[in-house]
Short mmCIF file of C-alpha atoms and ligand atoms in Angstrom, two decimals:
data_model
loop_
_atom_site.label_atom_id
_atom_site.label_comp_id
_atom_site.label_asym_id
_atom_site.label_seq_id
_atom_site.Cartn_x
_atom_site.Cartn_y
_atom_site.Cartn_z
CA MET V 1 0.00 0.00 0.00
CA GLN V 2 1.21 3.48 -0.85
CA ILE V 3 2.14 5.55 2.23
CA LYS V 4 0.62 9.03 2.24
CA VAL V 5 0.94 12.04 4.54
CA PRO V 6 -1.18 11.84 7.72
CA ARG V 7 -4.65 13.41 7.50
CA GLY V 8 -4.57 17.17 8.08
CA THR V 9 -0.91 17.53 7.06
CA TYR V 10 0.59 18.31 3.66
CA ASP V 11 3.86 18.73 1.80
CA ILE V 12 5.13 22.10 0.61
CA LEU V 13 6.83 21.62 -2.77
CA PRO V 14 8.40 24.17 -5.10
CA PRO V 15 7.12 26.54 -6.44
CA GLN V 16 4.79 26.80 -3.40
CA SER V 17 7.85 26.89 -1.09
CA SER V 18 8.88 30.19 -2.77
CA LYS V 19 5.59 31.69 -1.60
CA TRP V 20 6.46 30.60 1.92
CA HIS V 21 9.88 32.28 1.64
CA TYR V 22 8.21 35.46 0.45
CA LEU V 23 5.73 35.41 3.34
CA GLU V 24 8.40 34.57 5.93
CA LYS V 25 10.58 37.44 4.65
CA ILE V 26 7.80 40.02 5.03
CA LEU V 27 6.89 38.70 8.49
CA ARG V 28 10.48 38.85 9.75
CA GLU V 29 11.21 42.25 8.24
CA THR V 30 8.06 43.83 9.64
CA ALA V 31 8.55 42.38 13.14
CA GLU V 32 12.14 43.63 13.15
CA VAL V 33 11.08 47.13 12.09
CA PHE V 34 8.93 47.14 15.25
CA GLY V 35 11.86 45.98 17.43
CA TYR V 36 10.92 42.29 17.90
CA ARG V 37 13.57 39.56 17.84
CA GLU V 38 13.20 35.88 17.10
CA ILE V 39 12.76 33.16 19.71
CA ARG V 40 12.74 29.44 18.83
CA THR V 41 11.26 27.02 21.33
CA PRO V 42 10.90 23.22 21.14
CA ILE V 43 8.10 21.65 19.10
CA PHE V 44 7.04 19.65 22.18
CA GLU V 45 6.67 20.71 25.80
CA HIS V 46 5.50 19.16 29.07
CA THR V 47 1.72 18.70 28.76
CA GLU V 48 1.20 20.59 32.01
CA LEU V 49 2.43 23.81 30.42
CA PHE V 50 -0.56 23.97 28.07
CA GLU V 51 -3.00 22.67 30.70
CA ARG V 52 -1.97 25.49 33.02
CA GLY V 53 -1.29 28.13 30.38
CA VAL V 54 -4.01 27.72 27.77
CA GLY V 55 -6.60 26.32 30.21
CA GLU V 56 -8.06 22.86 30.79
CA SER V 57 -11.61 23.74 29.78
CA THR V 58 -10.59 25.11 26.36
CA ASP V 59 -11.23 23.09 23.19
CA ILE V 60 -7.51 23.18 22.45
CA VAL V 61 -6.56 21.43 25.69
CA SER V 62 -9.61 19.23 26.21
CA LYS V 63 -9.94 17.91 22.64
CA GLU V 64 -7.21 18.96 20.27
CA MET V 65 -3.82 18.22 21.76
CA TYR V 66 -1.35 15.68 20.40
CA THR V 67 -0.28 14.26 23.73
CA PHE V 68 1.95 11.21 24.13
CA ALA V 69 4.08 9.50 26.74
CA ASP V 70 7.78 9.25 25.89
CA LYS V 71 9.91 6.23 26.73
CA SER V 72 10.31 7.48 30.32
CA GLU V 73 6.53 7.85 30.69
CA ARG V 74 6.65 11.66 30.70
CA SER V 75 3.54 13.28 29.28
CA LEU V 76 4.58 15.49 26.38
CA THR V 77 2.47 17.50 23.94
CA LEU V 78 3.17 18.81 20.44
CA ARG V 79 2.71 22.56 20.87
CA PRO V 80 -0.80 23.70 19.89
CA GLU V 81 0.25 27.38 20.08
CA GLY V 82 3.28 29.52 20.94
CA THR V 83 2.34 31.88 23.77
CA ALA V 84 2.63 29.40 26.65
CA SER V 85 6.06 28.27 25.39
CA CYS V 86 7.24 31.90 25.27
CA ALA V 87 6.03 32.47 28.84
CA ARG V 88 7.88 29.32 29.94
CA ALA V 89 11.08 30.43 28.19
CA LEU V 90 10.77 33.94 29.66
CA ILE V 91 10.68 32.44 33.16
CA GLU V 92 13.26 29.71 32.54
CA HIS V 93 15.87 32.22 31.27
CA SER V 94 14.81 35.03 33.65
CA ALA V 95 14.47 37.17 30.54
CA TYR V 96 12.11 39.43 32.53
CA SER V 97 15.02 40.65 34.68
CA GLY V 98 16.67 42.39 31.69
CA LEU V 99 15.40 45.20 29.54
CA LEU V 100 11.59 45.43 29.52
CA PRO V 101 9.46 44.96 27.57
CA VAL V 102 10.79 41.69 26.20
CA LYS V 103 9.67 41.62 22.55
CA TRP V 104 9.82 38.29 20.75
CA TYR V 105 8.53 36.87 17.50
CA TYR V 106 8.36 33.24 16.37
CA MET V 107 7.20 31.18 13.46
CA GLY V 108 6.83 27.49 12.93
CA PRO V 109 4.54 24.48 13.03
CA MET V 110 1.76 24.04 15.59
CA PHE V 111 -0.43 20.97 16.07
CA ARG V 112 -4.13 20.65 16.79
CA TYR V 113 -6.33 17.60 16.34
CA ASP V 114 -9.40 19.06 14.65
CA ARG V 115 -11.50 18.18 11.59
CA PRO V 116 -9.38 19.17 8.59
CA GLU V 117 -10.86 21.43 5.90
CA THR V 118 -9.66 24.33 3.73
CA GLY V 119 -7.67 26.61 6.03
CA ARG V 120 -7.72 24.13 8.94
CA TYR V 121 -4.98 21.58 9.34
CA ARG V 122 -3.62 19.33 12.04
CA GLN V 123 -0.10 20.60 11.46
CA PHE V 124 -0.26 24.27 10.58
CA HIS V 125 2.10 27.23 10.88
CA GLN V 126 1.85 30.34 12.96
CA PHE V 127 3.79 33.56 13.02
CA GLY V 128 3.38 35.22 16.40
CA VAL V 129 4.69 38.06 18.54
CA GLU V 130 4.68 38.42 22.31
CA ALA V 131 5.58 41.53 24.34
CA PHE V 132 6.12 40.86 28.05
CA GLY V 133 6.49 43.36 30.90
CA SER V 134 4.29 46.31 29.98
CA LEU V 135 0.76 47.11 31.09
CA SER V 136 0.51 50.15 28.85
CA PRO V 137 -2.46 50.30 26.46
CA TYR V 138 0.04 51.63 23.90
CA MET V 139 1.72 48.20 24.04
CA ASP V 140 -1.59 46.59 23.01
CA ALA V 141 -1.89 49.20 20.27
CA GLU V 142 1.67 48.49 19.08
CA VAL V 143 1.04 44.78 18.49
CA ILE V 144 -2.21 45.53 16.67
CA ILE V 145 -0.52 48.20 14.52
CA LEU V 146 2.19 45.63 13.74
CA LEU V 147 -0.43 43.07 12.69
CA VAL V 148 -2.13 45.59 10.42
CA GLU V 149 1.25 46.66 8.94
CA ILE V 150 1.95 43.02 8.03
CA LEU V 151 -1.37 42.77 6.20
CA HIS V 152 -0.65 46.07 4.47
CA ARG V 153 2.81 44.93 3.31
CA LEU V 154 1.29 41.71 1.99
CA GLY V 155 -1.20 43.77 -0.01
CA LEU V 156 -4.18 42.33 1.92
CA LYS V 157 -6.79 45.06 2.15
CA ASP V 158 -10.08 43.23 2.63
CA TYR V 159 -9.73 42.34 6.28
CA GLU V 160 -11.86 43.08 9.34
CA LEU V 161 -10.25 43.71 12.70
CA HIS V 162 -12.59 42.75 15.56
CA LEU V 163 -11.81 44.14 18.98
CA ASN V 164 -13.22 43.61 22.45
CA SER V 165 -12.18 43.73 26.09
CA VAL V 166 -12.62 40.58 28.15
CA GLY V 167 -11.83 42.49 31.34
CA CYS V 168 -9.79 41.37 34.35
CA PRO V 169 -10.57 38.41 36.67
CA LYS V 170 -12.45 40.82 38.95
CA CYS V 171 -14.93 42.13 36.41
CA ARG V 172 -15.13 38.78 34.70
CA ARG V 173 -16.29 37.17 37.96
CA ALA V 174 -19.24 39.58 38.15
CA TYR V 175 -20.01 38.98 34.51
CA ARG V 176 -19.87 35.20 34.93
CA GLU V 177 -22.61 35.33 37.52
CA LYS V 178 -24.82 37.44 35.24
CA LEU V 179 -24.21 35.10 32.34
CA ILE V 180 -24.90 31.94 34.34
CA SER V 181 -28.22 33.32 35.54
CA HIS V 182 -29.11 34.19 31.95
CA ILE V 183 -28.20 30.72 30.65
CA LYS V 184 -29.64 28.59 33.50
CA PRO V 185 -33.33 28.72 32.42
CA VAL V 186 -32.41 27.68 28.83
CA LYS V 187 -29.67 25.23 29.65
CA ASP V 188 -31.60 22.20 28.32
CA LEU V 189 -31.56 23.75 24.84
CA LEU V 190 -27.76 23.83 24.74
CA CYS V 191 -25.52 21.26 23.06
CA PRO V 192 -24.11 18.55 25.37
CA ASP V 193 -20.70 20.28 25.47
CA CYS V 194 -22.20 23.58 26.61
CA GLN V 195 -24.48 21.91 29.15
CA GLY V 196 -21.38 20.41 30.69
CA ARG V 197 -19.31 23.58 30.78
CA TYR V 198 -21.67 26.49 31.22
CA GLU V 199 -21.29 26.68 34.99
CA LYS V 200 -17.54 26.18 34.95
CA ASN V 201 -16.81 28.51 32.07
CA PRO V 202 -19.93 30.21 30.65
CA LEU V 203 -17.85 32.29 28.23
CA ARG V 204 -17.19 29.08 26.30
CA VAL V 205 -20.92 28.98 25.48
CA LEU V 206 -20.59 32.36 23.71
CA ASP V 207 -17.77 30.89 21.69
CA CYS V 208 -19.67 27.69 20.74
CA LYS V 209 -19.97 27.07 17.01
CA ASN V 210 -23.39 25.44 17.41
CA GLU V 211 -26.21 27.66 16.07
CA ALA V 212 -28.75 26.18 18.53
CA CYS V 213 -26.66 27.40 21.47
CA HIS V 214 -26.55 30.91 20.04
CA ALA V 215 -30.29 30.93 19.52
CA ALA V 216 -30.92 29.66 23.06
CA ILE V 217 -28.86 32.39 24.77
CA LYS V 218 -30.05 35.27 22.55
CA GLY V 219 -30.11 38.61 24.36
CA TYR V 220 -27.36 37.55 26.77
CA PRO V 221 -25.62 40.28 28.80
CA VAL V 222 -22.46 41.64 27.16
CA LEU V 223 -19.10 41.69 28.89
CA TYR V 224 -18.44 45.32 28.08
CA ASP V 225 -21.27 46.42 30.42
CA SER V 226 -19.58 44.60 33.32
CA LEU V 227 -16.08 46.05 32.89
CA CYS V 228 -14.61 47.75 35.96
CA ASP V 229 -13.44 51.37 35.62
CA GLU V 230 -9.82 50.40 35.14
CA CYS V 231 -10.56 47.89 32.37
CA ARG V 232 -12.94 50.30 30.68
CA GLU V 233 -10.28 53.01 30.70
CA HIS V 234 -7.60 50.64 29.37
CA TYR V 235 -9.90 49.64 26.53
CA ALA V 236 -10.76 53.25 25.72
CA GLU V 237 -7.05 54.11 25.52
CA VAL V 238 -6.32 51.20 23.19
CA ARG V 239 -9.17 52.27 20.94
CA LYS V 240 -8.00 55.88 20.90
CA ALA V 241 -4.42 54.84 20.06
CA LEU V 242 -5.71 52.73 17.16
CA SER V 243 -7.84 55.56 15.82
CA ASP V 244 -4.95 58.04 16.23
CA ASN V 245 -2.87 55.71 14.06
CA GLN V 246 -5.55 55.20 11.40
CA VAL V 247 -6.27 51.58 12.29
CA SER V 248 -9.94 50.83 11.78
CA TYR V 249 -11.59 48.16 13.90
CA ILE V 250 -15.04 46.82 14.76
CA HIS V 251 -15.96 46.68 18.44
CA ASP V 252 -17.36 43.14 18.77
CA ASP V 253 -19.24 42.19 21.95
CA ASN V 254 -19.25 38.53 20.88
CA LEU V 255 -15.50 38.21 20.66
CA VAL V 256 -14.28 36.16 23.64
CA ARG V 257 -11.46 34.05 22.05
CA GLY V 258 -10.97 30.34 22.67
CA LEU V 259 -8.00 30.44 25.06
CA ASP V 260 -8.30 31.09 28.79
CA TYR V 261 -5.34 33.38 29.38
CA TYR V 262 -6.76 36.60 27.96
CA THR V 263 -7.44 39.70 30.05
CA ASN V 264 -8.51 43.10 28.73
CA THR V 265 -7.88 43.57 25.03
CA ALA V 266 -8.80 40.70 22.70
CA PHE V 267 -8.79 40.87 18.91
CA GLU V 268 -9.18 38.79 15.79
CA VAL V 269 -8.59 39.51 12.12
CA HIS V 270 -10.87 37.98 9.50
CA ILE V 271 -10.55 37.89 5.73
CA PRO V 272 -14.07 36.88 4.66
CA GLY V 273 -12.95 35.90 1.12
CA ILE V 274 -10.91 32.85 2.16
CA GLY V 275 -13.79 30.57 3.19
CA ALA V 276 -15.28 29.21 6.39
CA GLN V 277 -11.98 29.44 8.28
CA SER V 278 -11.73 33.20 7.84
CA ALA V 279 -9.78 34.07 11.02
CA VAL V 280 -6.27 34.79 9.80
CA GLY V 281 -5.07 35.82 13.23
CA GLY V 282 -5.94 36.61 16.77
CA GLY V 283 -4.47 37.70 20.03
CA GLY V 284 -4.77 39.90 23.03
CA ARG V 285 -3.45 40.76 26.46
CA TYR V 286 -2.71 38.04 29.02
CA ASN V 287 -1.80 39.60 32.36
CA GLY V 288 -2.08 36.42 34.47
CA LEU V 289 -0.25 33.96 32.22
CA VAL V 290 3.36 34.41 33.33
CA LYS V 291 2.35 34.13 36.98
CA ALA V 292 0.21 31.04 36.27
CA CYS V 293 3.27 29.44 34.67
CA GLY V 294 5.31 30.05 37.85
CA GLY V 295 6.91 33.41 37.01
CA PRO V 296 6.58 36.97 38.29
CA ASP V 297 3.35 38.90 38.04
CA ILE V 298 4.01 40.69 34.75
CA GLY V 299 1.64 41.28 31.90
CA GLY V 300 1.95 40.50 28.25
CA VAL V 301 0.22 41.01 24.95
CA GLY V 302 0.63 39.39 21.54
CA PHE V 303 -0.98 37.71 18.56
CA ALA V 304 -0.52 34.86 16.15
CA LEU V 305 -1.29 34.72 12.43
CA GLY V 306 -2.13 31.48 10.63
CA MET V 307 0.39 31.34 7.79
CA GLU V 308 -1.66 28.94 5.62
CA ARG V 309 -4.60 31.30 5.84
CA LEU V 310 -2.44 34.29 4.88
CA LEU V 311 -1.22 32.35 1.85
CA LEU V 312 -4.82 31.52 0.89
CA ALA V 313 -5.54 35.22 0.94
CA LEU V 314 -2.51 36.25 -1.12
CA ALA V 315 -2.96 36.85 -4.83
CA GLU V 316 -1.84 33.89 -6.94
CA GLY V 317 1.62 33.81 -8.40
CA GLU V 318 2.75 37.39 -7.84
CA GLU V 319 6.08 36.62 -6.25
CA GLU V 320 6.86 33.78 -8.64
CA LYS V 321 7.68 35.94 -11.65
CA ALA V 322 11.42 35.57 -11.15
CA GLY V 323 12.96 32.51 -12.83
CA ILE V 324 14.34 29.65 -10.79
CA VAL V 325 17.88 30.51 -11.93
CA ASP V 326 19.28 33.31 -14.12
CA VAL V 327 21.76 31.44 -16.29
CA PHE V 328 21.82 28.01 -17.96
CA VAL V 329 25.01 26.39 -19.19
CA ALA V 330 24.22 24.33 -22.30
CA VAL V 331 26.89 21.89 -23.47
CA MET V 332 26.49 21.29 -27.21
CA ASP V 333 28.90 18.39 -27.28
CA ARG V 334 29.16 15.94 -24.36
CA GLN V 335 32.96 15.83 -24.53
CA TYR V 336 33.03 19.41 -23.19
CA GLU V 337 30.89 18.66 -20.17
CA ASP V 338 33.87 19.07 -17.80
CA ILE V 339 34.44 22.64 -19.08
CA GLY V 340 30.72 23.34 -18.71
CA VAL V 341 30.83 22.23 -15.08
CA LYS V 342 33.84 24.50 -14.41
CA ILE V 343 32.05 27.50 -15.92
CA LEU V 344 28.98 26.67 -13.84
CA THR V 345 31.05 26.49 -10.66
CA ASP V 346 32.69 29.86 -11.43
CA LEU V 347 29.28 31.46 -11.98
CA ARG V 348 27.91 30.09 -8.72
CA ARG V 349 30.99 31.07 -6.73
CA ALA V 350 30.45 34.60 -8.06
CA GLY V 351 26.90 34.48 -6.65
CA ILE V 352 25.12 34.07 -9.98
CA LYS V 353 22.15 31.67 -9.88
CA ALA V 354 22.99 29.09 -12.50
CA ASP V 355 22.27 25.49 -13.50
CA LYS V 356 22.85 22.88 -16.21
CA ASP V 357 21.39 19.59 -17.39
CA TYR V 358 22.50 16.30 -15.85
CA THR V 359 20.29 13.88 -17.79
CA GLY V 360 22.11 13.77 -21.15
CA LYS V 361 19.62 15.97 -23.06
CA SER V 362 20.28 16.97 -26.68
CA PRO V 363 21.28 20.63 -27.36
CA LYS V 364 17.64 21.35 -28.31
CA GLY V 365 16.42 19.58 -25.17
CA GLN V 366 18.81 21.65 -23.07
CA MET V 367 17.44 24.90 -24.52
CA LYS V 368 13.89 23.77 -23.68
CA HIS V 369 15.05 22.98 -20.17
CA ALA V 370 16.57 26.50 -19.95
CA ASP V 371 13.25 28.02 -21.05
CA LYS V 372 11.33 26.08 -18.43
CA LEU V 373 13.67 27.35 -15.71
CA GLY V 374 12.89 30.90 -16.89
CA VAL V 375 16.58 31.89 -17.30
CA LYS V 376 17.63 35.26 -18.65
CA MET V 377 20.72 33.92 -20.40
CA ALA V 378 22.13 30.69 -21.75
CA ILE V 379 25.82 29.97 -22.16
CA LEU V 380 26.47 27.73 -25.17
CA LEU V 381 29.58 25.61 -25.29
CA GLY V 382 30.43 23.73 -28.50
CA GLU V 383 33.47 22.83 -30.56
CA ASP V 384 33.93 26.30 -32.04
CA GLU V 385 33.77 27.92 -28.61
CA VAL V 386 36.26 25.53 -26.98
CA LYS V 387 38.75 25.72 -29.86
CA ASN V 388 38.69 29.52 -29.86
CA SER V 389 38.50 30.00 -26.06
CA PHE V 390 35.21 31.84 -25.81
CA VAL V 391 31.60 31.05 -25.02
CA THR V 392 28.41 32.10 -26.76
CA VAL V 393 26.01 33.94 -24.47
CA ARG V 394 22.40 34.02 -25.67
CA ASP V 395 19.98 36.56 -24.28
CA MET V 396 16.87 34.39 -23.91
CA ILE V 397 14.49 37.32 -24.23
CA SER V 398 15.94 39.35 -27.14
CA LYS V 399 17.55 36.18 -28.66
CA GLU V 400 20.71 38.22 -29.33
CA GLN V 401 24.00 36.31 -29.08
CA TYR V 402 27.42 37.49 -27.89
CA GLN V 403 30.85 35.91 -28.02
CA VAL V 404 32.51 36.44 -24.64
CA GLY V 405 36.01 35.42 -23.47
CA HIS V 406 36.26 33.26 -20.34
CA ARG V 407 37.89 36.05 -18.31
CA GLU V 408 35.21 38.61 -19.05
CA LEU V 409 32.33 36.16 -18.63
CA ILE V 410 31.40 36.80 -14.97
CA ASP V 411 31.43 40.61 -15.39
CA PHE V 412 29.51 40.38 -18.64
CA ILE V 413 26.81 38.18 -17.08
CA LYS V 414 26.51 40.36 -13.98
CA ARG V 415 26.09 43.50 -16.08
CA HIS V 416 23.57 41.79 -18.32
CA ILE V 417 21.45 40.44 -15.44
CA LYS V 418 21.17 43.93 -13.93
CA ALA V 419 20.26 45.58 -17.26
P1 HAM M 501 -5.48 31.22 17.95
O1 HAM M 501 -6.60 32.13 17.64
O2 HAM M 501 -5.81 29.91 18.54
O3 HAM M 501 -4.51 32.03 18.89
O4 HAM M 501 -4.64 30.98 16.63
C1 HAM M 501 -4.15 32.05 15.86
C2 HAM M 501 -4.34 31.77 14.38
O5 HAM M 501 -3.75 30.51 14.04
C3 HAM M 501 -5.79 31.61 13.96
O6 HAM M 501 -6.39 32.87 13.76
C4 HAM M 501 -5.64 30.85 12.66
O7 HAM M 501 -5.32 31.74 11.59
C5 HAM M 501 -4.45 29.97 12.92
N1 HAM M 501 -4.91 28.60 13.23
C6 HAM M 501 -5.37 28.13 14.41
N2 HAM M 501 -5.70 26.82 14.30
C7 HAM M 501 -5.45 26.46 13.02
C8 HAM M 501 -5.56 25.25 12.27
N3 HAM M 501 -5.99 24.13 12.83
N4 HAM M 501 -5.21 25.26 10.96
C9 HAM M 501 -4.75 26.41 10.38
N5 HAM M 501 -4.61 27.57 11.04
C10 HAM M 501 -4.95 27.61 12.33
C11 HAM M 501 -3.35 31.55 19.40
O8 HAM M 501 -2.82 30.52 19.04
C12 HAM M 501 -2.70 32.47 20.41
N6 HAM M 501 -1.47 31.84 20.90
C13 HAM M 501 -2.44 33.83 19.80
C14 HAM M 501 -1.77 34.77 20.74
C15 HAM M 501 -0.49 35.11 20.79
N7 HAM M 501 -2.37 35.42 21.72
C16 HAM M 501 -1.50 36.15 22.37
N8 HAM M 501 -0.32 35.98 21.83
#
């Protein structure tokens, strides 16, 4: 039987991998413009980190984790997200005792066991940023402005930024009570999941994807009305900073996010055109997370973007216009192959992207190969050329040909590529 990739995973082959390079480049450059530096954490962590960090009642922890016991019976989990790992690393390396805020970015694979569909995979990739050690609303605004700048640089205009405040534990406690009393009389109409969790974590009911649950709780009290003065003020300042910096957003009372660590600002970005899985990114502030992971009581704020979803949203083909290599060395007579290889090596050592055939193609076949690679120039090497110590350079666009001596070749090619 043929072995295939596991369900919900996929291979990235060229030319698709070039799109990934393009995306990764923009993400890195933009994060660095904003003063964020890269952190790389392991792909797996102790299961407890996510149970404590992300929250045991969340879908991610209760249903979607790839958890396994290693040979020493330790419970390990393939990371479902990056924020808890960053908090762990911050504590483990006492990074909080240096210059604050600590501003990190990361990108790489994450793992969630969910039903695969377009835009939803079991191994997917996130780019994320986390800023630890500031409670300022301008810090929240900075990460949101960074997110929007990324979309702008990618040429993605048709997005919606949804914003809400989920308050602090104090105002959330009051809200919980209100919500529970609203849900209690209609609890039998809820899906089995919500019936089980509404008393423990009623906010999960708001986040349920089941239409019947939404219908049952219609008219529920909104969190915004329960915010304490401090949380209300923080939210107002974030909103003002966004408006001052021309970032448009939609205040969304229904936005509660599916991870437990959020406090105050929460946001999500949707691109409606990419299908049912339209959330390209989300994030928010998480003031209790570092403490819950065993560190000092410092706040943080960040977001993560789903890289597959960004790629779905990007216009087809734009960044693929460049050829795979610039120059092709075509050997017209096999006996000169050794000279062809030497020329190729010289070109590459000079930093010129170049290639040749290795499958014994005819001269005509080699020129077809050169065309398919999208080269700008071909170097032709036949008997005449070798006997008279030159090469023929063919401009593949204008079809003009030049006779160039070996010594001048590199300079000639470099000049020609730039022109
Ligand atoms: P999240 O909303 O769970 O947040 O994920 C962020 C983004 O990852 C989503 O908006 C989506 O684009 C992408 N994503 C999530 N699951 C999948 C999947 N199964 N397949 C494809 N893409 C997916 C977090 O993970 C938080 N750690 C974000 C954060 C950082 N909050 C603060 N700092």
